[in-house]
PDB file of C-alpha atoms and ligand atoms in Angstrom:
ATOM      1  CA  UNK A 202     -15.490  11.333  21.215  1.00 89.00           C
ATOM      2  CA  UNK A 203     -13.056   8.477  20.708  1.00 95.00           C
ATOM      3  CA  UNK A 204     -10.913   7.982  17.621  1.00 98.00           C
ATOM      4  CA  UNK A 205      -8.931   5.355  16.671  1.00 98.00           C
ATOM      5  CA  UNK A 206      -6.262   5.102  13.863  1.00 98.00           C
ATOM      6  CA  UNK A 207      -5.180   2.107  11.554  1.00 98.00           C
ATOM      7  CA  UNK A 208      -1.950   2.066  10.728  1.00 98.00           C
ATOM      8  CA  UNK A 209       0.916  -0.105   9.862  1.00 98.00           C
ATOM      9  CA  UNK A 210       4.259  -0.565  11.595  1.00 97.00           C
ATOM     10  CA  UNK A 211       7.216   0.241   9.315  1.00 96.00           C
ATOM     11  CA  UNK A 212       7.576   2.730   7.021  1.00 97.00           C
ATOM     12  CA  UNK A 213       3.843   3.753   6.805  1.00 98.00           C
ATOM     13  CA  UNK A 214       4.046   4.565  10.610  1.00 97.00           C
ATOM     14  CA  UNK A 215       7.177   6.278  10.578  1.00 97.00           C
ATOM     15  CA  UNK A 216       6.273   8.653   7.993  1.00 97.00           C
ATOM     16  CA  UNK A 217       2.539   8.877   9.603  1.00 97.00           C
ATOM     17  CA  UNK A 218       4.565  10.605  12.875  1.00 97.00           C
ATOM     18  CA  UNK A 219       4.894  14.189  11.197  1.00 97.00           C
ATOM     19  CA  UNK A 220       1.205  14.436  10.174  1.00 97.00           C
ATOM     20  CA  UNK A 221       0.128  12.979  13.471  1.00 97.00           C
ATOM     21  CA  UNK A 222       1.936  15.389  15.594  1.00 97.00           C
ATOM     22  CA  UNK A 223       0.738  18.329  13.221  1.00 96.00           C
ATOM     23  CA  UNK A 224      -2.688  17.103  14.344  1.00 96.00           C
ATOM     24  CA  UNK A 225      -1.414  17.206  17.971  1.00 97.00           C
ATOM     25  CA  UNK A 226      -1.143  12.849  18.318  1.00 97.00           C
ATOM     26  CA  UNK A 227       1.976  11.363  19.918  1.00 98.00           C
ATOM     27  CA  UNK A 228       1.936   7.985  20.527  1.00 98.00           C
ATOM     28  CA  UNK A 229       2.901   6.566  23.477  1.00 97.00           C
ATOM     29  CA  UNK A 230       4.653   3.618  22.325  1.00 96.00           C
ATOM     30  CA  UNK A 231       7.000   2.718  19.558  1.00 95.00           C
ATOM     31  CA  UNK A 232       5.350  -0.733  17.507  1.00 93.00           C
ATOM     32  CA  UNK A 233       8.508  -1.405  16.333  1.00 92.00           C
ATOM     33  CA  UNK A 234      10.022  -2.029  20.341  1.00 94.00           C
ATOM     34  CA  UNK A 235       6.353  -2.615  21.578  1.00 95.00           C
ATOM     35  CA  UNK A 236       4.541  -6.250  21.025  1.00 95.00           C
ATOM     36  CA  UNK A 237       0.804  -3.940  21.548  1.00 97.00           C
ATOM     37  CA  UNK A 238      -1.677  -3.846  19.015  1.00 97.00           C
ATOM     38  CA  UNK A 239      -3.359  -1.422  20.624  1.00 98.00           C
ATOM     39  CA  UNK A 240      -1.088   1.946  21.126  1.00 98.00           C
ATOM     40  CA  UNK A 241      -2.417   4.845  23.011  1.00 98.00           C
ATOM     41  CA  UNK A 242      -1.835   8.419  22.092  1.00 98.00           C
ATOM     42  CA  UNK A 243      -1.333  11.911  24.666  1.00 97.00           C
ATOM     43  CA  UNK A 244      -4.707  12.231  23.538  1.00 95.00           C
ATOM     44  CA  UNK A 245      -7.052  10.087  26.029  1.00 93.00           C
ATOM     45  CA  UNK A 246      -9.690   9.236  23.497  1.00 93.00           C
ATOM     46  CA  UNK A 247      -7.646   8.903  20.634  1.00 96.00           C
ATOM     47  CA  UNK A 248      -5.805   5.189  20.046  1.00 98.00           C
ATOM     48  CA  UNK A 249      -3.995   3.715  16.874  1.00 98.00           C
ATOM     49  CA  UNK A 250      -4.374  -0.028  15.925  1.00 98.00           C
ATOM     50  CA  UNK A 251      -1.103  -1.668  14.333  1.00 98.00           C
ATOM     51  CA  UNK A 252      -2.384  -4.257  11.563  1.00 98.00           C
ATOM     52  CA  UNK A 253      -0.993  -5.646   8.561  1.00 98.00           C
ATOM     53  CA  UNK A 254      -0.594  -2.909   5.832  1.00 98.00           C
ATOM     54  CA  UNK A 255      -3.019  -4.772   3.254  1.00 98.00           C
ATOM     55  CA  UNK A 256      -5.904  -5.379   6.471  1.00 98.00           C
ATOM     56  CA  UNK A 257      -5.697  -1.398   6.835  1.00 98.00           C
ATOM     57  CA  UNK A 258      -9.014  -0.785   4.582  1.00 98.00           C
ATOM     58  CA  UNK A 259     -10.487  -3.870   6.263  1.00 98.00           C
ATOM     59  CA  UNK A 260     -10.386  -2.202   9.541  1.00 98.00           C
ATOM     60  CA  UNK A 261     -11.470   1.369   8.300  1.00 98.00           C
ATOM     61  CA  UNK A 262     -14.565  -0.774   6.233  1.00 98.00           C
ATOM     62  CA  UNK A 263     -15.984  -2.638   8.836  1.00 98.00           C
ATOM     63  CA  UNK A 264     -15.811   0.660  11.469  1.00 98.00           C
ATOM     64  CA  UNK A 265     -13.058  -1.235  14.033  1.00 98.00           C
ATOM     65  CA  UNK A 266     -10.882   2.093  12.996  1.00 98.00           C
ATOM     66  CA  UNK A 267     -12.378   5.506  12.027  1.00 98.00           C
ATOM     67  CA  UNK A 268      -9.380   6.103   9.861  1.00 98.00           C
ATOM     68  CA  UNK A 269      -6.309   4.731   8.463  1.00 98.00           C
ATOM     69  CA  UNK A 270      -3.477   5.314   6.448  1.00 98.00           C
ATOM     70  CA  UNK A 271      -2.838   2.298   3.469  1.00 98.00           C
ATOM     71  CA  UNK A 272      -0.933   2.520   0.152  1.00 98.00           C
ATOM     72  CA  UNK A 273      -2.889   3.090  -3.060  1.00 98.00           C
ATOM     73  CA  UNK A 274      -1.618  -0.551  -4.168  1.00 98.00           C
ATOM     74  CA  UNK A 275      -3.331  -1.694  -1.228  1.00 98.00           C
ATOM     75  CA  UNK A 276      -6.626   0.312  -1.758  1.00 98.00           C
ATOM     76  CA  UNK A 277      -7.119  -0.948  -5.434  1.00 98.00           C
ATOM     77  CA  UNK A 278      -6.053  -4.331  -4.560  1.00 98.00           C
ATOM     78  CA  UNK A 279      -8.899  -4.194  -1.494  1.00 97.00           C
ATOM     79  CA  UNK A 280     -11.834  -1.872  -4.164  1.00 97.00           C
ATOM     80  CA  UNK A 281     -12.536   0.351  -1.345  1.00 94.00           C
ATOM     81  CA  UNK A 282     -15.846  -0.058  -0.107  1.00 94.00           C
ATOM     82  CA  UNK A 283     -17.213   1.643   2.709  1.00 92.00           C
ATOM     83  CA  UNK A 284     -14.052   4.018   2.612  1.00 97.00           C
ATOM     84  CA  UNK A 285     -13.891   7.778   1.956  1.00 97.00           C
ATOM     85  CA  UNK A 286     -10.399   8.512   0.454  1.00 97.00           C
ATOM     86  CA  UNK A 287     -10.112  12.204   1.120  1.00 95.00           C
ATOM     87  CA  UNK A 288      -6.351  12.934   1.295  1.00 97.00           C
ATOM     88  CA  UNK A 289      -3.124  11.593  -1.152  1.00 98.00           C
ATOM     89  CA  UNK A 290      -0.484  11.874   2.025  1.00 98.00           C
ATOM     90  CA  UNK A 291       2.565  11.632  -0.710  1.00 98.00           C
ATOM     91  CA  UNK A 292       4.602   9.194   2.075  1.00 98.00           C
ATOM     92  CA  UNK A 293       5.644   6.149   1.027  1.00 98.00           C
ATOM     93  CA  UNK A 294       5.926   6.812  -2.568  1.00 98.00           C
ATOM     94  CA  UNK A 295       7.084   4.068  -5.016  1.00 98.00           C
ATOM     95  CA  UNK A 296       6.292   2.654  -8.473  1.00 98.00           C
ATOM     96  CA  UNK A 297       4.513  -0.127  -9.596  1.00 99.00           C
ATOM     97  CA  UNK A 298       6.377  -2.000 -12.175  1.00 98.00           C
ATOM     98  CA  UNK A 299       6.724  -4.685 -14.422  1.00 98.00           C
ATOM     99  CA  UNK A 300       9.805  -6.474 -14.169  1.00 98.00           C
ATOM    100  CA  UNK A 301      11.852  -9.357 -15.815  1.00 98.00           C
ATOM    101  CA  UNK A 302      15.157 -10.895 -15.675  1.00 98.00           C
ATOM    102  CA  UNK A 303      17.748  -9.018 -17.358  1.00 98.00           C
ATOM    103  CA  UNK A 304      18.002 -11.647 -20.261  1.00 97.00           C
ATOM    104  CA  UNK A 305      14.585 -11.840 -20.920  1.00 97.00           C
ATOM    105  CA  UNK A 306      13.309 -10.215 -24.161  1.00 97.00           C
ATOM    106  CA  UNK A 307      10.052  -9.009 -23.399  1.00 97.00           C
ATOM    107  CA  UNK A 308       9.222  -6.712 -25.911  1.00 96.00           C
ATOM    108  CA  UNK A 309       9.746  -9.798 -28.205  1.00 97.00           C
ATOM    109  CA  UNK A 310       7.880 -11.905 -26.420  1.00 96.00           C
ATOM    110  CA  UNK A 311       4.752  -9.728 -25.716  1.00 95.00           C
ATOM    111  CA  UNK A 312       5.310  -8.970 -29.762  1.00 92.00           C
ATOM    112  CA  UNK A 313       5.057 -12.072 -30.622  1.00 92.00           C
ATOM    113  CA  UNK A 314       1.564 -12.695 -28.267  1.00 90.00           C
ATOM    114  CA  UNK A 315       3.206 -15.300 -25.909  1.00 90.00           C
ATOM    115  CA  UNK A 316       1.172 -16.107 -22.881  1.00 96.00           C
ATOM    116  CA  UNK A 317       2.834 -14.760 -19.820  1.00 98.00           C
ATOM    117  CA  UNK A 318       3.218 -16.143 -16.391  1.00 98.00           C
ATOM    118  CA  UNK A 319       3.161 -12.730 -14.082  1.00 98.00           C
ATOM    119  CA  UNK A 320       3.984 -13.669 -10.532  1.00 98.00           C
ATOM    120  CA  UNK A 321       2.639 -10.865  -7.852  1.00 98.00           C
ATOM    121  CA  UNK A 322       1.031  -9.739  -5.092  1.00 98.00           C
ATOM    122  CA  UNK A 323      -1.099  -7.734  -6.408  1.00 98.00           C
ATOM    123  CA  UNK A 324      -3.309  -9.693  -9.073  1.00 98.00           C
ATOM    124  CA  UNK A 325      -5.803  -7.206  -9.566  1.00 98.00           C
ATOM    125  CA  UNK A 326      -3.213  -4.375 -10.407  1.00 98.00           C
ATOM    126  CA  UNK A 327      -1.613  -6.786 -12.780  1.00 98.00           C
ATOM    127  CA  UNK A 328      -4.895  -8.224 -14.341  1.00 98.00           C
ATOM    128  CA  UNK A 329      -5.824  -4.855 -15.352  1.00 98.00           C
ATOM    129  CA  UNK A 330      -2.872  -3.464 -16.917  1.00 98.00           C
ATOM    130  CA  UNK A 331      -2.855  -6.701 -19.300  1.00 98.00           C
ATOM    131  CA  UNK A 332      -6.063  -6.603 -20.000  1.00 97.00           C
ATOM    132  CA  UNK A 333      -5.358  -3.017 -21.244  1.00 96.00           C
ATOM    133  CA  UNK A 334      -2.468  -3.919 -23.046  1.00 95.00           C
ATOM    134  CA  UNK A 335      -3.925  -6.908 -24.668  1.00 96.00           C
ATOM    135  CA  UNK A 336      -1.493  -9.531 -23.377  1.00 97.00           C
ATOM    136  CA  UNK A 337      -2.670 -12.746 -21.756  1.00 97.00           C
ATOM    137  CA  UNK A 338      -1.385 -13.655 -18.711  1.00 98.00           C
ATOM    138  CA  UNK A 339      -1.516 -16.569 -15.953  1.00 98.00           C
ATOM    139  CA  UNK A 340      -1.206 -14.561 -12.618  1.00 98.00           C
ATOM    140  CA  UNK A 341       0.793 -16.490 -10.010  1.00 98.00           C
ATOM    141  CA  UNK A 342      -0.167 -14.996  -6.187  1.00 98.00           C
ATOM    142  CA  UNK A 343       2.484 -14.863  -3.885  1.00 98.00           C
ATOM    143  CA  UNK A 344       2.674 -13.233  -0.911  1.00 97.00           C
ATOM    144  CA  UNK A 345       6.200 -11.559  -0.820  1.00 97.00           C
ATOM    145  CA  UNK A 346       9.867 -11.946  -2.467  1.00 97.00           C
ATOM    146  CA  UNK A 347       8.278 -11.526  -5.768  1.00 98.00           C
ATOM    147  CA  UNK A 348      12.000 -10.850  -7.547  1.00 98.00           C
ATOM    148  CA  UNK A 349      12.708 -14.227  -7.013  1.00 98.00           C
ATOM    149  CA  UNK A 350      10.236 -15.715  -8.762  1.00 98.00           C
ATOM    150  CA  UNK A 351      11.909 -14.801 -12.757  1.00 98.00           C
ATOM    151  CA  UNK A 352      15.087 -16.476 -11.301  1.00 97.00           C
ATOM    152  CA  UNK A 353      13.497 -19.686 -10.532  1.00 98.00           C
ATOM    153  CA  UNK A 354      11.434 -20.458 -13.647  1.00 97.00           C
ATOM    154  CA  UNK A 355       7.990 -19.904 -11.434  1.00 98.00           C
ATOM    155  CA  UNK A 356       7.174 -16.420 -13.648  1.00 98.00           C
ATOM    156  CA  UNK A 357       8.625 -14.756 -16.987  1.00 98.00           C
ATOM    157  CA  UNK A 358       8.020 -11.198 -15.522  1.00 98.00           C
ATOM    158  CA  UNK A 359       6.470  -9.706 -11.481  1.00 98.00           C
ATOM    159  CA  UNK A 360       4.274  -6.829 -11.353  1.00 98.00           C
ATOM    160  CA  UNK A 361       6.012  -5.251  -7.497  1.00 98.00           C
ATOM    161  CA  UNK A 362       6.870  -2.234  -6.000  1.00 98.00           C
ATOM    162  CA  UNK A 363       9.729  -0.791  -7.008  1.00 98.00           C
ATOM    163  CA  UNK A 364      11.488   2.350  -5.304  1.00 98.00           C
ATOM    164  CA  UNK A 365      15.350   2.728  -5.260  1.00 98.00           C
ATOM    165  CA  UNK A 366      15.284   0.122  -7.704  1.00 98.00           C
ATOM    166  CA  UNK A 367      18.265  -1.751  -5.823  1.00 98.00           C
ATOM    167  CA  UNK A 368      16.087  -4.910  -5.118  1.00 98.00           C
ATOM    168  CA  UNK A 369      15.589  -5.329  -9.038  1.00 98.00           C
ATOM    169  CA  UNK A 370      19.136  -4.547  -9.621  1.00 98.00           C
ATOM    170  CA  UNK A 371      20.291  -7.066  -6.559  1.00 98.00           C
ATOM    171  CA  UNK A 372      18.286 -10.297  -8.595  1.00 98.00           C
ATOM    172  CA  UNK A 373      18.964  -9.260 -11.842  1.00 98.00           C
ATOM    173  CA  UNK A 374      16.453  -8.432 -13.065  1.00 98.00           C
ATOM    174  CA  UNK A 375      14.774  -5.136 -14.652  1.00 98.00           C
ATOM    175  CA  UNK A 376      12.103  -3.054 -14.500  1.00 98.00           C
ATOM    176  CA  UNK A 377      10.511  -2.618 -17.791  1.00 98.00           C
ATOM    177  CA  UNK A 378       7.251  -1.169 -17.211  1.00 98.00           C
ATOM    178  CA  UNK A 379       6.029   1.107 -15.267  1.00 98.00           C
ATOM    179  CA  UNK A 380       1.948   1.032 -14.002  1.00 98.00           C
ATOM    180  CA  UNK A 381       1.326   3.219 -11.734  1.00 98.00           C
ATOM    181  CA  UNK A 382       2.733   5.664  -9.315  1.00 98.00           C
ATOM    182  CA  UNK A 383       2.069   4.620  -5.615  1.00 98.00           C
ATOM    183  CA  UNK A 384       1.808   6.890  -2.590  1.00 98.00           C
ATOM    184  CA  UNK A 385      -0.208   6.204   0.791  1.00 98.00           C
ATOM    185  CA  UNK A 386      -3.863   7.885   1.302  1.00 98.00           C
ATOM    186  CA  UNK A 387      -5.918   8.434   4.184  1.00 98.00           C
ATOM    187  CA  UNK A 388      -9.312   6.557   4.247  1.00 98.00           C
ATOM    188  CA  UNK A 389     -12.269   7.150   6.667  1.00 98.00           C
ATOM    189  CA  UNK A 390     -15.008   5.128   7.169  1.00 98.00           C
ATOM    190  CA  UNK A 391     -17.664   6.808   6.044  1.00 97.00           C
ATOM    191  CA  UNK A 392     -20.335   6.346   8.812  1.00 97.00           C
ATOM    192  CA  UNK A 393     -17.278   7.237  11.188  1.00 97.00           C
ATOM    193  CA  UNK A 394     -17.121  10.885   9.045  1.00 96.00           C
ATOM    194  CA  UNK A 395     -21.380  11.323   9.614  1.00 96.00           C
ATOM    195  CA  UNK A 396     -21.048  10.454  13.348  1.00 97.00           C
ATOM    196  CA  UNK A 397     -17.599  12.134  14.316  1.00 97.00           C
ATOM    197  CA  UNK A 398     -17.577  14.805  12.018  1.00 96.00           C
ATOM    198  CA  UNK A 399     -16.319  17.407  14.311  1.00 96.00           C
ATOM    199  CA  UNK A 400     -13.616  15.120  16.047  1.00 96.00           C
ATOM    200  CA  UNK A 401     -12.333  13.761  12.682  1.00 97.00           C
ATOM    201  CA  UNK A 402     -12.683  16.933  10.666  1.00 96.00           C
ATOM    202  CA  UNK A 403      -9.572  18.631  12.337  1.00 96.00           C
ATOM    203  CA  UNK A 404      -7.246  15.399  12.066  1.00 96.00           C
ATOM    204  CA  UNK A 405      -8.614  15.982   8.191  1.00 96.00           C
ATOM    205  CA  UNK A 406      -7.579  19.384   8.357  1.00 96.00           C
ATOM    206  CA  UNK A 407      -4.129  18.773  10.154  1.00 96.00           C
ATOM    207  CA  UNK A 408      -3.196  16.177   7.815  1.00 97.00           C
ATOM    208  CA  UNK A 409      -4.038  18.405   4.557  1.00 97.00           C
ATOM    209  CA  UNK A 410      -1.379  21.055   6.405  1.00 96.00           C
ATOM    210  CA  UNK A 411       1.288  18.668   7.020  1.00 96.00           C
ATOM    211  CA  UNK A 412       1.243  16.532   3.911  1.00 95.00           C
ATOM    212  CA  UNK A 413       5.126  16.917   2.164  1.00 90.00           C
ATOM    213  CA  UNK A 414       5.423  18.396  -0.699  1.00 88.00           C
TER     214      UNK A 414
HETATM  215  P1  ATP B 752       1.896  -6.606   4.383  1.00 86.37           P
HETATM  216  O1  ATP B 752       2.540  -6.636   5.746  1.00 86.37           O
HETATM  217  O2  ATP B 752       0.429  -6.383   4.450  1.00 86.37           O
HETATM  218  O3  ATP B 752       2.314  -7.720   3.488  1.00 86.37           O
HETATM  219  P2  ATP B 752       3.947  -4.835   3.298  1.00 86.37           P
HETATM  220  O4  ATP B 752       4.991  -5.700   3.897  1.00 86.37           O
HETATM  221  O5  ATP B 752       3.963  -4.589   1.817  1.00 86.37           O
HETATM  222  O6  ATP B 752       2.457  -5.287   3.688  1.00 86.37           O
HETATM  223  P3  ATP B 752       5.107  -2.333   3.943  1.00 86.37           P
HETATM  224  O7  ATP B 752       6.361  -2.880   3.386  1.00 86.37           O
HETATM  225  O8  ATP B 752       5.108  -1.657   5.278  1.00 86.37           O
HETATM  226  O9  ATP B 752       3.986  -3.441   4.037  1.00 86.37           O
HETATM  227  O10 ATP B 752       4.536  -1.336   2.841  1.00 86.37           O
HETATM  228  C1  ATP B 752       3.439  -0.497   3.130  1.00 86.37           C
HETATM  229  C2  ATP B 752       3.146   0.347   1.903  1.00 86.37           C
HETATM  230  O11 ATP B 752       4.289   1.159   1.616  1.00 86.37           O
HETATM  231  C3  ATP B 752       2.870  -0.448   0.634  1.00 86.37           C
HETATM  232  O12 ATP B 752       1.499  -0.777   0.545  1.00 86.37           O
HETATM  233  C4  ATP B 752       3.304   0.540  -0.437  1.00 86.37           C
HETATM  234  O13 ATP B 752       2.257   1.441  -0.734  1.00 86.37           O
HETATM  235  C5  ATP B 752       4.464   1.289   0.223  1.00 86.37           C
HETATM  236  N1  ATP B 752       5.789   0.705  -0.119  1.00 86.37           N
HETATM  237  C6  ATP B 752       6.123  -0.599  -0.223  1.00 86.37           C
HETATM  238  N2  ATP B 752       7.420  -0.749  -0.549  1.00 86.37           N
HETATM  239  C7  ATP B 752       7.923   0.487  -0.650  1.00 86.37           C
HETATM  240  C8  ATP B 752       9.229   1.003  -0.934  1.00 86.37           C
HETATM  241  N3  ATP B 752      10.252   0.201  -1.195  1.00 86.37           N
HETATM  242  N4  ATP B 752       9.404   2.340  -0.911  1.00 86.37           N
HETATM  243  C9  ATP B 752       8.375   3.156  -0.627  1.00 86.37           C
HETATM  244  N5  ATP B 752       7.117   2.740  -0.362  1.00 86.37           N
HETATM  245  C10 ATP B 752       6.901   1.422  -0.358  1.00 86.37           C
HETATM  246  C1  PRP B 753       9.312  -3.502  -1.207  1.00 86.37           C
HETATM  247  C2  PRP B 753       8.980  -4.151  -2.559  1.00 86.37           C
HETATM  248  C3  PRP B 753      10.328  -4.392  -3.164  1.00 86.37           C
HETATM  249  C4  PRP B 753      11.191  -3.323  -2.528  1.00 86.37           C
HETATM  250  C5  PRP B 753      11.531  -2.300  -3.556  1.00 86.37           C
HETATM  251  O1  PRP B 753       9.650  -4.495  -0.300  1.00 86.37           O
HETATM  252  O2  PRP B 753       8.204  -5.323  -2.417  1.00 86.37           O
HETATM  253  O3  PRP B 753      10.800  -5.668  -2.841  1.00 86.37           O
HETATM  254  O4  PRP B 753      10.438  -2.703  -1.483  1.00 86.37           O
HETATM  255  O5  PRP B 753      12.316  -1.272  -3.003  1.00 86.37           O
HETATM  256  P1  PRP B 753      13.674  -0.818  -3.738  1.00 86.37           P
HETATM  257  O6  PRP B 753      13.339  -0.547  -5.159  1.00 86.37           O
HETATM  258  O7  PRP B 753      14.051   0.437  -2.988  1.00 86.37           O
HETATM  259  O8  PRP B 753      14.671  -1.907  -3.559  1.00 86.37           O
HETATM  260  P2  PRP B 753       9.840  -4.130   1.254  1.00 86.37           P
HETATM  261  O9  PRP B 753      11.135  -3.450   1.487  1.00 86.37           O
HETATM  262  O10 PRP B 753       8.641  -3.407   1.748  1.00 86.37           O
HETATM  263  O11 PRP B 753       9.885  -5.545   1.876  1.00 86.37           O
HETATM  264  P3  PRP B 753       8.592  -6.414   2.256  1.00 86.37           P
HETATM  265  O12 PRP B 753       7.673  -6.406   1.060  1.00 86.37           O
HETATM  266  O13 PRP B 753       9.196  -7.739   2.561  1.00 86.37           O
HETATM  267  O14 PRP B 753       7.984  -5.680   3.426  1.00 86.37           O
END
């Protein structure tokens, strides 16, 4: 039965090798060198799709993958519908963070109940965790290079990923709150699980074996 496999070039499919080849999948191409969309694998039925890390559930939703590998930031910003999320692969870990310039007070000004511009990429991740807090805030989408938004006057603070931290510490700027914790998951579409259960079950099982500690 034919499988295919959403993933995303970059760090998501480098760290998706390991757990691929513990399920027996080598690709036959590198995406990075390659300009296919479509990879094929030393497994004739089994293919991998190379889309845009946030259109990963999109794929796995609407069936055009069976399964794909997308960050939890991604899966909360898409809801996941239609998606089984069996498996927390722990690749690709980061934080989620709050983050200002490094001569902005924000304790004082979320003390004193100032209305915040938050610039981000992921609005629904930010929405949320001032909503909890009690803080109103005008989300600002953008679409990437959210640390240079503070140093512009376009947003007091950016809800981003943070990992080493040296972006942050590049712009000047801080983290100052921390959200979440951020690895990548596996999702399956969950027709794709009823009909393929006994091709997808052992990828499942693979995976589980390989994940890192
Ligand atoms: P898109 O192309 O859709 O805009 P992107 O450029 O954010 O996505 P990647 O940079 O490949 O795509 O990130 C893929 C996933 O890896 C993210 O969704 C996140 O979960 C995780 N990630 C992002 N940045 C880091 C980082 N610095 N360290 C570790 N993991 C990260
Ligand atoms: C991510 C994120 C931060 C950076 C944080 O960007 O958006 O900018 O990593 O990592 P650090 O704390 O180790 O510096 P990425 O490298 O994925 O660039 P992109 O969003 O342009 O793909």
């Amino acid at each position: 039965m034919k499988l295919t496999i959403a993933l995303s070039k970059g760090r998501i499919f480098e760290e998706t090798l390991p757990l691929l080849a513990a399920a027996g999948i080598q690709p036959a191409e590198d995406p990075e060198s390659s300009r296919k969309l479509v990879i094929d694998t030393n497994h004739e039925h089994v293919k991998l799709v190379i889309v845009r890390a946030s259109d990963v559930p999109t794929y796995v939703q609407y069936g055009a993958a069976d399964l794909g590998i997308a960050g939890r930031d991604v899966l909360i910003e898409h809801g996941g519908d239609g998606l089984y999320q069996p498996l927390d692969l722990n690749i690709a870990r980061c934080k989620m963070m709050v983050a200002v310039s490094n001569d902005f007070d924000y304790e004082a000004a979320v003390k004193h109940g100032a209305r915040l511009k938050i610039a981000t990429k992921y609005p629904q991740i930010a929405r949320e965790h001032f909503a909890r807090k009690g803080v109103h805030v005008d989300i600002i989408k953008l679409y990437g290079s959210m640390e240079l938004a503070p140093l512009v006057g376009l947003a007091d603070a950016i809800v981003d990923l943070v990992s080493t931290g040296n972006t942050l510490k590049a712009n000047n700027l801080q983290a100052v709150e921390h959200i979440l914790d951020i690895s990548s998951r596996l999702v399956v579409n969950q027709a794709a699980l009823k009909l393929k259960y006994s091709t997808i079950q052992p990828v499942l099982d693979a995976f589980a074996s390989a994940v890192p500690a």
